Amino acid sequence: GALIAGLAISFPDFNFAFLSEVSLESKGSLYALGAAGLWGLATVVGKGVVSKLPPMVVTYWRFVFGLLTLGCMLAFAGSFHADAGGAFTLFDALGDPKVLRSVLYLALVPGMLALILYYQGMVRTTASTTTFMELLFPVSAVAINTIFLKTELSPIQAAAALVLLFAITQLSLANRR
């Protein structure tokens, strides 16, 4: 039920026809699915490792593995395509000092700083609490979109959010027992 609710939040019409064609939308959806899977895997592995290693070391290795994964993805992708149809390579973009500063800022401040705090928190919380907080992420993203970006939810999305909250709560209660 929770998986279907999660799909309903993102795709309230359950129309997945765009996946049958190679488009920016279909690639983006597949990349997002892959990223969610990798994030979940990293959370499970991180929770296990952070009990044996200091959070700073775990953060370092997560960045190293993330950089290696990104490097492989970029090697296979070759270039990025702008909305206007023009292509530019990663090296063209990073050659601009302003872009390079922005990328480094994003990697270090909201990226590395957030991960350090994240792993510090993991040391102090139980697995059930960590799971509960991780599962709240999609619900909080929908809430932020609704409240601050004025993106209205359809009735199906609102019902799916309630189902997801219920499922998250049930999982958390089951883990505490």
mmCIF file of C-alpha atoms in Angstrom, residues 17-175:
data_model
loop_
_atom_site.group_PDB
_atom_site.id
_atom_site.type_symbol
_atom_site.label_atom_id
_atom_site.label_comp_id
_atom_site.label_asym_id
_atom_site.label_seq_id
_atom_site.Cartn_x
_atom_site.Cartn_y
_atom_site.Cartn_z
ATOM 1 C CA ALA A 17 3.320 6.307 -20.949
ATOM 2 C CA PHE A 18 6.278 8.714 -20.942
ATOM 3 C CA LEU A 19 8.534 5.851 -19.811
ATOM 4 C CA SER A 20 8.084 4.088 -23.154
ATOM 5 C CA GLU A 21 9.845 6.904 -25.006
ATOM 6 C CA VAL A 22 13.338 8.240 -24.532
ATOM 7 C CA SER A 23 12.751 11.758 -23.273
ATOM 8 C CA LEU A 24 14.068 14.112 -20.641
ATOM 9 C CA GLU A 25 11.041 13.287 -18.456
ATOM 10 C CA SER A 26 11.537 9.509 -18.684
ATOM 11 C CA LYS A 27 15.281 9.761 -18.056
ATOM 12 C CA GLY A 28 14.667 12.055 -15.091
ATOM 13 C CA SER A 29 12.152 9.638 -13.578
ATOM 14 C CA LEU A 30 14.521 6.705 -13.960
ATOM 15 C CA TYR A 31 17.406 8.712 -12.501
ATOM 16 C CA ALA A 32 15.209 9.725 -9.549
ATOM 17 C CA LEU A 33 14.233 6.091 -8.963
ATOM 18 C CA GLY A 34 17.886 5.056 -9.089
ATOM 19 C CA ALA A 35 18.863 7.882 -6.736
ATOM 20 C CA ALA A 36 16.154 6.871 -4.261
ATOM 21 C CA GLY A 37 17.401 3.282 -4.328
ATOM 22 C CA LEU A 38 21.000 4.351 -3.817
ATOM 23 C CA TRP A 39 19.987 6.706 -1.000
ATOM 24 C CA GLY A 40 18.117 3.900 0.741
ATOM 25 C CA LEU A 41 21.092 1.560 0.347
ATOM 26 C CA ALA A 42 23.467 4.237 1.649
ATOM 27 C CA THR A 43 21.207 4.804 4.662
ATOM 28 C CA VAL A 44 21.126 1.116 5.584
ATOM 29 C CA VAL A 45 24.865 0.686 5.070
ATOM 30 C CA GLY A 46 25.578 4.009 6.817
ATOM 31 C CA LYS A 47 23.565 3.012 9.893
ATOM 32 C CA GLY A 48 25.571 -0.197 10.148
ATOM 33 C CA VAL A 49 28.933 1.462 9.549
ATOM 34 C CA VAL A 50 28.404 4.528 11.746
ATOM 35 C CA SER A 51 28.297 2.268 14.801
ATOM 36 C CA LYS A 52 31.863 1.140 13.992
ATOM 37 C CA LEU A 53 33.457 4.270 12.482
ATOM 38 C CA PRO A 54 33.304 7.983 13.346
ATOM 39 C CA PRO A 55 30.652 9.968 11.434
ATOM 40 C CA MET A 56 33.338 12.093 9.707
ATOM 41 C CA VAL A 57 34.945 8.946 8.230
ATOM 42 C CA VAL A 58 31.561 7.631 7.050
ATOM 43 C CA THR A 59 30.823 11.015 5.451
ATOM 44 C CA TYR A 60 34.207 10.999 3.712
ATOM 45 C CA TRP A 61 33.654 7.552 2.207
ATOM 46 C CA ARG A 62 30.103 8.415 1.154
ATOM 47 C CA PHE A 63 31.496 11.404 -0.740
ATOM 48 C CA VAL A 64 34.238 9.268 -2.319
ATOM 49 C CA PHE A 65 31.787 6.596 -3.473
ATOM 50 C CA GLY A 66 29.348 9.272 -4.645
ATOM 51 C CA LEU A 67 32.064 10.988 -6.664
ATOM 52 C CA LEU A 68 33.141 7.702 -8.238
ATOM 53 C CA THR A 69 29.533 6.836 -9.108
ATOM 54 C CA LEU A 70 28.970 10.296 -10.597
ATOM 55 C CA GLY A 71 32.196 9.990 -12.593
ATOM 56 C CA CYS A 72 31.038 6.663 -14.059
ATOM 57 C CA MET A 73 27.615 8.084 -14.894
ATOM 58 C CA LEU A 74 29.162 11.106 -16.609
ATOM 59 C CA ALA A 75 31.582 8.914 -18.537
ATOM 60 C CA PHE A 76 28.663 6.913 -19.925
ATOM 61 C CA ALA A 77 26.439 9.971 -20.502
ATOM 62 C CA GLY A 78 29.083 11.948 -22.404
ATOM 63 C CA SER A 79 27.373 15.326 -22.263
ATOM 64 C CA PHE A 80 24.479 17.219 -20.786
ATOM 65 C CA HIS A 81 21.702 18.592 -22.958
ATOM 66 C CA ALA A 82 20.238 21.992 -22.260
ATOM 67 C CA ASP A 83 16.506 22.613 -22.712
ATOM 68 C CA ALA A 84 17.153 24.559 -25.911
ATOM 69 C CA GLY A 85 18.689 21.452 -27.451
ATOM 70 C CA GLY A 86 22.286 22.570 -27.137
ATOM 71 C CA ALA A 87 24.841 20.217 -25.620
ATOM 72 C CA PHE A 88 27.675 21.119 -23.316
ATOM 73 C CA THR A 89 30.185 18.922 -21.582
ATOM 74 C CA LEU A 90 30.925 18.806 -17.902
ATOM 75 C CA PHE A 91 34.344 20.291 -18.548
ATOM 76 C CA ASP A 92 32.823 23.263 -20.390
ATOM 77 C CA ALA A 93 30.600 23.965 -17.388
ATOM 78 C CA LEU A 94 33.313 23.539 -14.754
ATOM 79 C CA GLY A 95 35.705 25.697 -16.777
ATOM 80 C CA ASP A 96 33.624 28.701 -15.744
ATOM 81 C CA PRO A 97 34.913 29.834 -12.298
ATOM 82 C CA LYS A 98 31.426 30.959 -11.251
ATOM 83 C CA VAL A 99 29.964 27.515 -12.001
ATOM 84 C CA LEU A 100 32.873 25.766 -10.275
ATOM 85 C CA ARG A 101 32.406 27.889 -7.123
ATOM 86 C CA SER A 102 28.678 27.124 -7.133
ATOM 87 C CA VAL A 103 29.244 23.371 -7.512
ATOM 88 C CA LEU A 104 31.848 23.346 -4.730
ATOM 89 C CA TYR A 105 29.561 25.358 -2.458
ATOM 90 C CA LEU A 106 26.665 22.951 -3.065
ATOM 91 C CA ALA A 107 28.873 19.941 -2.448
ATOM 92 C CA LEU A 108 30.433 21.261 0.745
ATOM 93 C CA VAL A 109 27.818 23.348 2.554
ATOM 94 C CA PRO A 110 24.425 21.723 2.034
ATOM 95 C CA GLY A 111 26.023 18.432 0.964
ATOM 96 C CA MET A 112 28.885 17.582 3.283
ATOM 97 C CA LEU A 113 27.692 19.628 6.254
ATOM 98 C CA ALA A 114 24.252 18.034 6.078
ATOM 99 C CA LEU A 115 25.749 14.541 5.848
ATOM 100 C CA ILE A 116 28.009 15.147 8.839
ATOM 101 C CA LEU A 117 24.986 16.224 10.891
ATOM 102 C CA TYR A 118 22.989 13.305 9.463
ATOM 103 C CA TYR A 119 25.548 10.710 10.559
ATOM 104 C CA GLN A 120 26.012 12.408 13.943
ATOM 105 C CA GLY A 121 22.261 11.984 14.407
ATOM 106 C CA MET A 122 22.395 8.354 13.291
ATOM 107 C CA VAL A 123 24.841 7.578 16.086
ATOM 108 C CA ARG A 124 22.295 8.806 18.633
ATOM 109 C CA THR A 125 19.094 7.291 17.201
ATOM 110 C CA THR A 126 17.664 3.816 16.897
ATOM 111 C CA ALA A 127 17.185 2.128 13.531
ATOM 112 C CA SER A 128 13.403 2.509 13.840
ATOM 113 C CA THR A 129 13.702 6.268 14.421
ATOM 114 C CA THR A 130 16.096 6.594 11.490
ATOM 115 C CA THR A 131 13.703 4.650 9.264
ATOM 116 C CA PHE A 132 10.764 6.767 10.399
ATOM 117 C CA MET A 133 12.608 10.010 9.650
ATOM 118 C CA GLU A 134 13.787 8.754 6.246
ATOM 119 C CA LEU A 135 10.264 7.779 5.274
ATOM 120 C CA LEU A 136 8.976 11.212 6.255
ATOM 121 C CA PHE A 137 11.115 12.795 3.532
ATOM 122 C CA PRO A 138 8.641 12.367 0.630
ATOM 123 C CA VAL A 139 5.760 13.538 2.801
ATOM 124 C CA SER A 140 7.705 16.611 3.934
ATOM 125 C CA ALA A 141 8.656 17.375 0.309
ATOM 126 C CA VAL A 142 4.970 17.348 -0.642
ATOM 127 C CA ALA A 143 4.111 19.536 2.363
ATOM 128 C CA ILE A 144 6.799 22.068 1.464
ATOM 129 C CA ASN A 145 5.590 22.175 -2.154
ATOM 130 C CA THR A 146 2.015 22.658 -0.989
ATOM 131 C CA ILE A 147 2.663 25.272 1.696
ATOM 132 C CA PHE A 148 5.528 27.342 0.311
ATOM 133 C CA LEU A 149 5.326 26.810 -3.448
ATOM 134 C CA LYS A 150 1.521 26.859 -3.545
ATOM 135 C CA THR A 151 1.368 23.568 -5.473
ATOM 136 C CA GLU A 152 -2.082 22.177 -4.801
ATOM 137 C CA LEU A 153 -2.566 18.489 -4.130
ATOM 138 C CA SER A 154 -5.222 16.566 -5.981
ATOM 139 C CA PRO A 155 -7.601 14.533 -3.810
ATOM 140 C CA ILE A 156 -5.732 11.361 -4.841
ATOM 141 C CA GLN A 157 -2.404 12.871 -3.740
ATOM 142 C CA ALA A 158 -3.853 14.015 -0.402
ATOM 143 C CA ALA A 159 -5.286 10.551 0.260
ATOM 144 C CA ALA A 160 -1.977 8.960 -0.765
ATOM 145 C CA ALA A 161 -0.095 11.244 1.657
ATOM 146 C CA LEU A 162 -2.383 10.126 4.485
ATOM 147 C CA VAL A 163 -1.874 6.458 3.544
ATOM 148 C CA LEU A 164 1.880 7.035 3.482
ATOM 149 C CA LEU A 165 1.831 8.719 6.902
ATOM 150 C CA PHE A 166 -0.224 5.831 8.288
ATOM 151 C CA ALA A 167 2.185 3.257 6.799
ATOM 152 C CA ILE A 168 5.211 5.131 8.177
ATOM 153 C CA THR A 169 3.638 5.252 11.627
ATOM 154 C CA GLN A 170 2.776 1.534 11.527
ATOM 155 C CA LEU A 171 6.331 0.637 10.478
ATOM 156 C CA SER A 172 7.783 2.756 13.253
ATOM 157 C CA LEU A 173 5.494 1.202 15.871
ATOM 158 C CA ALA A 174 6.254 -2.312 14.627
ATOM 159 C CA ASN A 175 10.004 -1.640 14.818
#
